[in-house]
Tab-separated table of N, CA and C in Angstrom:
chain	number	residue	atom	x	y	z
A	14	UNK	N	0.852	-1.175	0.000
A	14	UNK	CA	0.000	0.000	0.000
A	14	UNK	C	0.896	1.236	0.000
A	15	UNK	N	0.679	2.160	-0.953
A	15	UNK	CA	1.709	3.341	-1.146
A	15	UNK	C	0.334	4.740	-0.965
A	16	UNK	N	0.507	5.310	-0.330
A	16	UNK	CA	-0.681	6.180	0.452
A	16	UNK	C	0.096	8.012	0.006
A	17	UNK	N	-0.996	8.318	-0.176
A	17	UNK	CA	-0.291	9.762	-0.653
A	17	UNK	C	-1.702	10.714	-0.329
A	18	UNK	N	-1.050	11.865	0.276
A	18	UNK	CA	-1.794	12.835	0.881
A	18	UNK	C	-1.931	13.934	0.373
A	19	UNK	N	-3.427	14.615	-0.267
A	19	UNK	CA	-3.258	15.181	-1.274
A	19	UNK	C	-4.685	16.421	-0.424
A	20	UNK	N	-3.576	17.494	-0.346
A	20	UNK	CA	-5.058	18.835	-0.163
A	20	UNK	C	-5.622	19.212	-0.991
A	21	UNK	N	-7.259	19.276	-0.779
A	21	UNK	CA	-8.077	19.966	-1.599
A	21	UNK	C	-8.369	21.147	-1.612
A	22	UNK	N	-8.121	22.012	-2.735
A	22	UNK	CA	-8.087	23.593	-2.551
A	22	UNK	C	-9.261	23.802	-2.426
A	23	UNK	N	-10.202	23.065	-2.883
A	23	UNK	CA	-11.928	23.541	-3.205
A	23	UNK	C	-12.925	22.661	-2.811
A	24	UNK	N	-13.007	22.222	-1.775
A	24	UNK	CA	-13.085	20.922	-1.074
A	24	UNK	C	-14.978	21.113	-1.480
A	25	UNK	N	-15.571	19.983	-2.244
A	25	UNK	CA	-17.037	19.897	-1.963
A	25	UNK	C	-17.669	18.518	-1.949
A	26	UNK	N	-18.462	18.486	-1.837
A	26	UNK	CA	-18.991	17.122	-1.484
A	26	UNK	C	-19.133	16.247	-3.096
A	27	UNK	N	-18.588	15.250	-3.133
A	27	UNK	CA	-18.175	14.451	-4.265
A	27	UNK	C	-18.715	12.946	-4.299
A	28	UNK	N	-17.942	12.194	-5.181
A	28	UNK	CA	-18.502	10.533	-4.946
A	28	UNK	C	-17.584	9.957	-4.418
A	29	UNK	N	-16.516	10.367	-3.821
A	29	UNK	CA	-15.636	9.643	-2.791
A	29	UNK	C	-16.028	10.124	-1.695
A	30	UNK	N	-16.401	11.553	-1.147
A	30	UNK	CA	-16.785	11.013	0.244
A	30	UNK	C	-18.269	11.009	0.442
A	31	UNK	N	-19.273	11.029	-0.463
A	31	UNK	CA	-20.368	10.146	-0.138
A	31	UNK	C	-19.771	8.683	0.419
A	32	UNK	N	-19.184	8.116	-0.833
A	32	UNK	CA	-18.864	7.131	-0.237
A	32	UNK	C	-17.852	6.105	0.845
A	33	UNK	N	-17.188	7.414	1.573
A	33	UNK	CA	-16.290	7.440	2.595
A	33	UNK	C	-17.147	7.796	3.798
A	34	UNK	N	-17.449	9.305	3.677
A	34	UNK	CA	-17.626	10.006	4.843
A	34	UNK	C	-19.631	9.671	4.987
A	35	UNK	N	-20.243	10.059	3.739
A	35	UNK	CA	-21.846	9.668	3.743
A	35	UNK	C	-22.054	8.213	4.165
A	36	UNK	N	-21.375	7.087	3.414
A	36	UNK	CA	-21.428	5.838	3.601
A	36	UNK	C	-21.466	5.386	4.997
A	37	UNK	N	-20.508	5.808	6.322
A	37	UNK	CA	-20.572	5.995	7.619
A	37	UNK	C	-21.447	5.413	8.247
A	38	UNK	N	-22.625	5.599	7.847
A	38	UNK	CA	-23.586	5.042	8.893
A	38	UNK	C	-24.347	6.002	10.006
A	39	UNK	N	-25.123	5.786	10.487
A	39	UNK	CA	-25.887	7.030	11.166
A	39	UNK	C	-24.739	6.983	12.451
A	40	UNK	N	-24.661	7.908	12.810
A	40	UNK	CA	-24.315	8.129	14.091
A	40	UNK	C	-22.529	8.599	14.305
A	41	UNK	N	-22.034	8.197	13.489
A	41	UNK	CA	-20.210	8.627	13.195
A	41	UNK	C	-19.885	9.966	12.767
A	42	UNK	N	-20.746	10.298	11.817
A	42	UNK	CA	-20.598	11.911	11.499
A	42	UNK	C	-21.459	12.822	11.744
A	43	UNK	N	-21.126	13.951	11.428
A	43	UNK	CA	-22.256	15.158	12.122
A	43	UNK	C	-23.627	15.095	10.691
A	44	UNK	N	-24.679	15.138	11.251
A	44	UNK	CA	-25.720	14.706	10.175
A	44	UNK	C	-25.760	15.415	8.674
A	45	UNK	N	-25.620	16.752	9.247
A	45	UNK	CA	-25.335	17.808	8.274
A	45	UNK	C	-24.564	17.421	6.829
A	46	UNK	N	-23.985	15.834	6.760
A	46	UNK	CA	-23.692	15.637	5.658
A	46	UNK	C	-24.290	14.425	4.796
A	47	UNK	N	-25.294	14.357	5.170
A	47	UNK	CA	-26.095	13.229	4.782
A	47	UNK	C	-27.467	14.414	3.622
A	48	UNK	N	-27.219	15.666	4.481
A	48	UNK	CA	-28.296	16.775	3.507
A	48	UNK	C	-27.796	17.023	2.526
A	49	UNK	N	-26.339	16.966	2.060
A	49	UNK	CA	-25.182	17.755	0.928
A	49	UNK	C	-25.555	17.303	-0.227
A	50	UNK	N	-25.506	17.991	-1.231
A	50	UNK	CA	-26.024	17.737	-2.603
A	50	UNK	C	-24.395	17.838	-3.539
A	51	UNK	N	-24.578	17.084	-4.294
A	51	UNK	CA	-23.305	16.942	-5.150
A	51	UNK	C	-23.011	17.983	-5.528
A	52	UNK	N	-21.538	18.245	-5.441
A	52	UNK	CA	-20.562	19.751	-6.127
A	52	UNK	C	-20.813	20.782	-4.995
A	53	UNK	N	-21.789	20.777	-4.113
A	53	UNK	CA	-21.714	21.665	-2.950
A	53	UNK	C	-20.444	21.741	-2.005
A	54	UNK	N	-20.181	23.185	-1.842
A	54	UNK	CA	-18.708	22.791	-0.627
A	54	UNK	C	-18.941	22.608	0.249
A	55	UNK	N	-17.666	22.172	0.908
A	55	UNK	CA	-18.109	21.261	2.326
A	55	UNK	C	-16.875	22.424	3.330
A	56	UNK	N	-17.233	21.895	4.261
A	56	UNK	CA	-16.771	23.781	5.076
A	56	UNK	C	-15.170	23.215	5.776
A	57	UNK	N	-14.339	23.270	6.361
A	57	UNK	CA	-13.304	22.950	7.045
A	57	UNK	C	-11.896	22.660	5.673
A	58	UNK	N	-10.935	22.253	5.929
A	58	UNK	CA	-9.848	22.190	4.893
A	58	UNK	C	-10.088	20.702	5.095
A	59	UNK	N	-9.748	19.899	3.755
A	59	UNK	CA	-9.879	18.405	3.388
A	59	UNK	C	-8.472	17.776	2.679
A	60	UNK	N	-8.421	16.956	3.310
A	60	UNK	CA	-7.137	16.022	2.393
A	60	UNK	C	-7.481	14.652	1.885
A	61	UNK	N	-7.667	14.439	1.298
A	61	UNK	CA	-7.903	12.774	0.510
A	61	UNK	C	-6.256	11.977	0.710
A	62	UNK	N	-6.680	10.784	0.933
A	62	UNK	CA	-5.680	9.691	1.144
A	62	UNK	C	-5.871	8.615	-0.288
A	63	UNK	N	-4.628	8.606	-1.096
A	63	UNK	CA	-5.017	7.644	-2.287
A	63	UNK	C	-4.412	6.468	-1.924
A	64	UNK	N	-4.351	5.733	-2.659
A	64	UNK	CA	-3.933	4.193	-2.622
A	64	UNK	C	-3.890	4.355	-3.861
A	65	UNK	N	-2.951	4.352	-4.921
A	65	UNK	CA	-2.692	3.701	-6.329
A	65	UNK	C	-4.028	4.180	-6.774
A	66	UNK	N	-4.036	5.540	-7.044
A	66	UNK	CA	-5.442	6.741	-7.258
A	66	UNK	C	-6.803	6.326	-6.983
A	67	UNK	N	-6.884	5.740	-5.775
A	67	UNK	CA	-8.161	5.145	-5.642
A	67	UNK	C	-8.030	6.141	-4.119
A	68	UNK	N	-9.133	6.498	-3.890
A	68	UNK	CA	-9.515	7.115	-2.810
A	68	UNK	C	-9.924	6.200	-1.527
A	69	UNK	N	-8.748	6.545	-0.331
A	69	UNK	CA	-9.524	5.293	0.454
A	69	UNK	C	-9.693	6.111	1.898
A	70	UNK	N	-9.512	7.391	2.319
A	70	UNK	CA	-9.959	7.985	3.303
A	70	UNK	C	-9.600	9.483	3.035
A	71	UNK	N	-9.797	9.980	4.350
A	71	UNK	CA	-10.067	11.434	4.543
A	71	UNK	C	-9.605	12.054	5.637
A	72	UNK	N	-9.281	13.415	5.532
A	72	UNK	CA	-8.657	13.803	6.917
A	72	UNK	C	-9.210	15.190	6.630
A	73	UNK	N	-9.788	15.856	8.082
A	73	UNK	CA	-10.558	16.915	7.890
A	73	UNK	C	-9.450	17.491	9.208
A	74	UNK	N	-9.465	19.216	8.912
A	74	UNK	CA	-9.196	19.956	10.086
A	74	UNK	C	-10.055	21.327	10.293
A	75	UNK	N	-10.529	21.787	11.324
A	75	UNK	CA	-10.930	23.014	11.296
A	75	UNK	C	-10.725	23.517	12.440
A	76	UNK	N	-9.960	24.647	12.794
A	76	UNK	CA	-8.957	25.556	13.471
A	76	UNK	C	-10.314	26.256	14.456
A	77	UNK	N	-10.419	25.873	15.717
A	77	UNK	CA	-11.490	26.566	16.406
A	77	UNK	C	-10.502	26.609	18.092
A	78	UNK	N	-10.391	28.346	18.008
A	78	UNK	CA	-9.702	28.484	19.434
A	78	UNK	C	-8.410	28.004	19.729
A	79	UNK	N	-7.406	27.965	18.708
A	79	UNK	CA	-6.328	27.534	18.971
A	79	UNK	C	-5.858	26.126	18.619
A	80	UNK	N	-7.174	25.600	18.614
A	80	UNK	CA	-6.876	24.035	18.376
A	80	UNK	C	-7.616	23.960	17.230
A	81	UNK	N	-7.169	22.362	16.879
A	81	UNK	CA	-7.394	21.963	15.241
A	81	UNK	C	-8.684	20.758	15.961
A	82	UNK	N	-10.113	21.071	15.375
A	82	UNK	CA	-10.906	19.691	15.332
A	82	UNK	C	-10.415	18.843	14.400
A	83	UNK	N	-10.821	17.680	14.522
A	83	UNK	CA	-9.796	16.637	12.967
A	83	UNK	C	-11.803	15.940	13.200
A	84	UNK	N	-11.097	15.273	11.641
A	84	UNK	CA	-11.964	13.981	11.846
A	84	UNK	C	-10.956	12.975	10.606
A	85	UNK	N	-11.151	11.889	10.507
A	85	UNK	CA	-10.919	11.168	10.053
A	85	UNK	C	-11.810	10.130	9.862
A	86	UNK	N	-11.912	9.790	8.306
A	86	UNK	CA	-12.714	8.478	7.556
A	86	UNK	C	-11.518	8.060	6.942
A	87	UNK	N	-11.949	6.318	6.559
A	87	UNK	CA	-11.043	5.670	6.152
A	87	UNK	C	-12.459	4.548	5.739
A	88	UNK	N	-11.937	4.419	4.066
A	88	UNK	CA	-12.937	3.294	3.534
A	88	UNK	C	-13.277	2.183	4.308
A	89	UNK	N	-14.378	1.293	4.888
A	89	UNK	CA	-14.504	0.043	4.952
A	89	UNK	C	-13.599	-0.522	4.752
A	90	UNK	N	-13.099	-0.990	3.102
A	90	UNK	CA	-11.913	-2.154	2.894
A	90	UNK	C	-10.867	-1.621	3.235
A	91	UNK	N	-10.293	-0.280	3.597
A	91	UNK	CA	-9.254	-0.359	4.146
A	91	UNK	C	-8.683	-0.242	5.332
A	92	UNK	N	-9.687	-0.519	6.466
A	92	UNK	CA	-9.477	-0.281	7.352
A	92	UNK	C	-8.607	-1.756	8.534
A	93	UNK	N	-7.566	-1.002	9.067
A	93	UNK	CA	-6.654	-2.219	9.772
A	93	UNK	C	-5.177	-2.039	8.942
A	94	UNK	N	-5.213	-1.083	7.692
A	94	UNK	CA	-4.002	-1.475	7.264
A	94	UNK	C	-3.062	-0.156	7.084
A	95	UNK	N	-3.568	0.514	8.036
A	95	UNK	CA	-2.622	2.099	8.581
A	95	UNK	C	-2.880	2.739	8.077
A	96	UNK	N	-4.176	3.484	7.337
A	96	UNK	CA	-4.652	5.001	7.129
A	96	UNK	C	-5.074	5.612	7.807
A	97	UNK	N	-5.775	5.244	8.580
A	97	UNK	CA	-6.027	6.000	9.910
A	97	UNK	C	-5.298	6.585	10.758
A	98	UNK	N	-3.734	5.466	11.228
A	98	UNK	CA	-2.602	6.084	11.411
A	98	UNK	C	-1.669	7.542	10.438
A	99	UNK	N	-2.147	7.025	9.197
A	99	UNK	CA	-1.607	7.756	8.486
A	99	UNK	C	-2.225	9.266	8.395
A	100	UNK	N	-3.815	8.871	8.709
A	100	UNK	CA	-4.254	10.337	8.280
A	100	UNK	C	-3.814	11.373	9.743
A	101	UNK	N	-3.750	10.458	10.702
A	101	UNK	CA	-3.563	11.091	11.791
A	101	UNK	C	-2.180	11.820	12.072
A	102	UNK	N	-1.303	10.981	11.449
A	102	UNK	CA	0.227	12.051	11.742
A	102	UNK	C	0.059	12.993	10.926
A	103	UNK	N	-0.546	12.885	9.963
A	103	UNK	CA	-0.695	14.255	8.455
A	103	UNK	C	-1.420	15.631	8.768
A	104	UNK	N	-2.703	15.074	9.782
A	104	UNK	CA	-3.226	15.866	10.664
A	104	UNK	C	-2.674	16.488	11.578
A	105	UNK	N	-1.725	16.255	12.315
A	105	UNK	CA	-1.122	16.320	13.722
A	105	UNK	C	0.171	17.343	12.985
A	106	UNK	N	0.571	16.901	11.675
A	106	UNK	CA	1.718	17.614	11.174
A	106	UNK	C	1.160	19.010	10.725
A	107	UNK	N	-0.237	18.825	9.709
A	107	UNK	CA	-0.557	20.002	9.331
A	107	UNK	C	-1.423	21.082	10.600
A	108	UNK	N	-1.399	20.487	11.724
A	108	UNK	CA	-1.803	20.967	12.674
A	108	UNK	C	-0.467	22.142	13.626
A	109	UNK	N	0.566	21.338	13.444
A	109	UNK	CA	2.054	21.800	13.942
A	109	UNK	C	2.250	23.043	12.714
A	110	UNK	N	2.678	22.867	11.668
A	110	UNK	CA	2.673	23.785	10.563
A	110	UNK	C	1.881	25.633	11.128
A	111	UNK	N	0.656	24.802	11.296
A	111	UNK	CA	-0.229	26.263	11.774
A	111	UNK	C	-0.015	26.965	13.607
A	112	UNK	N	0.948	26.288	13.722
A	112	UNK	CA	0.714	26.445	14.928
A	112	UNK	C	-0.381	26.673	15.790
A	113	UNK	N	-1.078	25.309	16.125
A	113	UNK	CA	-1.972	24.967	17.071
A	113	UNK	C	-1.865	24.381	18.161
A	114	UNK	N	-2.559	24.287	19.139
A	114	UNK	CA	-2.234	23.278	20.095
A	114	UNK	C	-2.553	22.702	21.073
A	115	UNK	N	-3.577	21.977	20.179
A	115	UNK	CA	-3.469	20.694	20.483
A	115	UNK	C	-4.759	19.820	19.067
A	116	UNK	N	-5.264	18.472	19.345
A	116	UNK	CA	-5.923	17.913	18.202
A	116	UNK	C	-7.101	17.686	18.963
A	117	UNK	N	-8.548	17.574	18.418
A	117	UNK	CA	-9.215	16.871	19.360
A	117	UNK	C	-10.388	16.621	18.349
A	118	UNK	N	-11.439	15.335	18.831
A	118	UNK	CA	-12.123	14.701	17.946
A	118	UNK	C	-13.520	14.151	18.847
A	119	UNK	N	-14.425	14.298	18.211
A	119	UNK	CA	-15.206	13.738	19.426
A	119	UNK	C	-16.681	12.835	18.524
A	120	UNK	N	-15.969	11.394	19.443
A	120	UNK	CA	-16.443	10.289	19.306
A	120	UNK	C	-18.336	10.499	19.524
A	121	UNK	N	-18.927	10.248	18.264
A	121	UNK	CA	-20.194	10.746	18.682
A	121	UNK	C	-21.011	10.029	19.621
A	122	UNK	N	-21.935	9.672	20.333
A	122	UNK	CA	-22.696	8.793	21.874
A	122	UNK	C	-23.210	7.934	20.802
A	123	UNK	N	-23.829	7.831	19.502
A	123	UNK	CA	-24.471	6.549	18.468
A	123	UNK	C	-23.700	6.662	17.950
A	124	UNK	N	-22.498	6.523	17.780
A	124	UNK	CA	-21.511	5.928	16.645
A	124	UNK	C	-21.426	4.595	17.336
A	125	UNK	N	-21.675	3.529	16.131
A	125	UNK	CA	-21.758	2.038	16.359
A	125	UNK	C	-20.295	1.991	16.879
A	126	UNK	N	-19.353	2.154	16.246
A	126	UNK	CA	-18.104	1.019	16.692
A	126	UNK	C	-17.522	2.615	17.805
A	127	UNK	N	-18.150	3.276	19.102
A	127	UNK	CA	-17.817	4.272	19.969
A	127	UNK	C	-16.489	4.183	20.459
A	128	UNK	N	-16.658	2.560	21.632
A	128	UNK	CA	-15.799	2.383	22.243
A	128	UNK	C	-14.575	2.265	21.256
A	129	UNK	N	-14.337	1.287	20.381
A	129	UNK	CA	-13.174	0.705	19.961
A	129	UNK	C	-12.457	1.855	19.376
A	130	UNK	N	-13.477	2.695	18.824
A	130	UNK	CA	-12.576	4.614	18.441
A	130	UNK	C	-12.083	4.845	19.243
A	131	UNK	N	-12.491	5.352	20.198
A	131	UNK	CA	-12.699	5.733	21.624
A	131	UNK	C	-11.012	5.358	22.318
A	132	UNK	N	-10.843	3.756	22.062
A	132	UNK	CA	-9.388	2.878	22.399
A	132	UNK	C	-8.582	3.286	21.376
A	133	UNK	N	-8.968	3.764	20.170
A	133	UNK	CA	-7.920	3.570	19.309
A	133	UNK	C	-7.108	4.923	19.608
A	134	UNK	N	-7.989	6.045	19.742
A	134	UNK	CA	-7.669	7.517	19.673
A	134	UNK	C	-6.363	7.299	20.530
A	135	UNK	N	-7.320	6.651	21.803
A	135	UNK	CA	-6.907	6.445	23.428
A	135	UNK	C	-5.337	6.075	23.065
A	136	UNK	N	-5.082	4.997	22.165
A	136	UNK	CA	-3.556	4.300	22.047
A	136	UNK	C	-3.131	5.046	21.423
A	137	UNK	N	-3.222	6.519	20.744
A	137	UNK	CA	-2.573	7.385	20.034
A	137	UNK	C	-2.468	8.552	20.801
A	138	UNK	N	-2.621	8.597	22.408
A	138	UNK	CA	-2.282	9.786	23.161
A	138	UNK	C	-3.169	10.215	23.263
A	139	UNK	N	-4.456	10.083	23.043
A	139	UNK	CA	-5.872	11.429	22.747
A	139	UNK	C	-6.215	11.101	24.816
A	140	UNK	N	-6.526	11.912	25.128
A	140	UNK	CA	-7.401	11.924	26.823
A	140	UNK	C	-8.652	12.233	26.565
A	141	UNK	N	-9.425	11.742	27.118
A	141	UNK	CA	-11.349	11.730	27.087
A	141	UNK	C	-11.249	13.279	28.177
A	142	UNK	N	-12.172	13.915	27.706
A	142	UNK	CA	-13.349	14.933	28.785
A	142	UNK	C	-14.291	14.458	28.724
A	143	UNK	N	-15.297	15.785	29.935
A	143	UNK	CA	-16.299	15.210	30.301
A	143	UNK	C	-17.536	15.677	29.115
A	144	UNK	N	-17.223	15.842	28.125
A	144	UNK	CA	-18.220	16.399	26.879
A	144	UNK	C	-17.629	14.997	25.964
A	145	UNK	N	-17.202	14.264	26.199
A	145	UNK	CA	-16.959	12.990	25.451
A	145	UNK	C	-16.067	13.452	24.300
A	146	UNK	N	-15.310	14.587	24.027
A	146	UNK	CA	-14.166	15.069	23.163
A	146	UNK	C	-12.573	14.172	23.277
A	147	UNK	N	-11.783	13.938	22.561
A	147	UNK	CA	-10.722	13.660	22.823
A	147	UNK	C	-9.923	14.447	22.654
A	148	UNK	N	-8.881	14.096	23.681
A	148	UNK	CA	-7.416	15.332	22.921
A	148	UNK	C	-6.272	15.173	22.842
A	149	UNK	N	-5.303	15.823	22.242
A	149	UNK	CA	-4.402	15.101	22.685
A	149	UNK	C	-3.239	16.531	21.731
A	150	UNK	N	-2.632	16.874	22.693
A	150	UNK	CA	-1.577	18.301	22.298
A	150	UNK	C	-0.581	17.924	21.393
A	151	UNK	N	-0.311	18.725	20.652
A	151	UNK	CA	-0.024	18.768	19.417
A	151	UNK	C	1.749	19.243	19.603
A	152	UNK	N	2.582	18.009	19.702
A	152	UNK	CA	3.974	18.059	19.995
A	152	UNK	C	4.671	19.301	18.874
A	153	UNK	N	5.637	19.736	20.008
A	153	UNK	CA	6.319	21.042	18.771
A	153	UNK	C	7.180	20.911	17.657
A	154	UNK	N	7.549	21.641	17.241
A	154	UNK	CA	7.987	21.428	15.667
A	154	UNK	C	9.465	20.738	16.385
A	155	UNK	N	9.799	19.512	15.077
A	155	UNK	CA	11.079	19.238	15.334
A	155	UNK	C	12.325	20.088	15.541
């Protein structure tokens, strides 16, 4: 798997992340994108993750108060084989770049697979609050 991280200058709702980020399932993303109509923009800065030009996830940031919200999707079939890892250092890097500080993501209360996010964030440094947010500070530039 050769993974390449690519920003979108004009980020709008498309047929990769219908079928990344829409595909989801109720309860993982904020609803507001289940209303989006094709070619409409979608609000925050976006990076697509390819695989041998096939689109297999997503990395979102939007800069609120110092800190960067992220989210991250990663296709069904590719999940287990390090994009998620991947989107997350890309995040964490383009987060350092802007000087922010810190990352945080928050696991929604009906997102089916909660907990096991929840552990995964957890094994990547993120700390739970009491608004069910994760976080996790955003190490300084090398």
């Amino acid at each position: 798997m050769t993974l390449t991280w690519i920003h979108e200058s004009n980020p709008h709702w498309d047929d990769d992340k219908v079928r990344i980020v829409g595909g989801a399932g109720g309860g993982v993303f904020d609803a507001r994108y289940a209303a989006l109509a094709a070619g409409e923009s979608v609000p925050g800065e976006w990076w697509r993750v390819e695989d041998d030009g096939r689109v297999v996830g997503y990395g979102w940031l939007d800069v609120v108060w110092g800190d960067a919200e992220i989210l991250l999707a990663t296709h069904v079939e590719a999940r287990g084989q390090g994009v998620g890892t991947f989107i997350l250092e890309h995040l964490e890097h383009e987060a350092r770049k802007r000087g922010l500080n810190r990352l945080y993501n928050t696991v929604r209360p009906k997102h089916p697979d909660r907990a096991a996010v929840s552990a995964w964030l957890e094994g990547k440094g993120f700390r739970g609050s009491e608004d069910g947010s994760l976080f996790r500070v955003v190490p300084p530039r090398d």
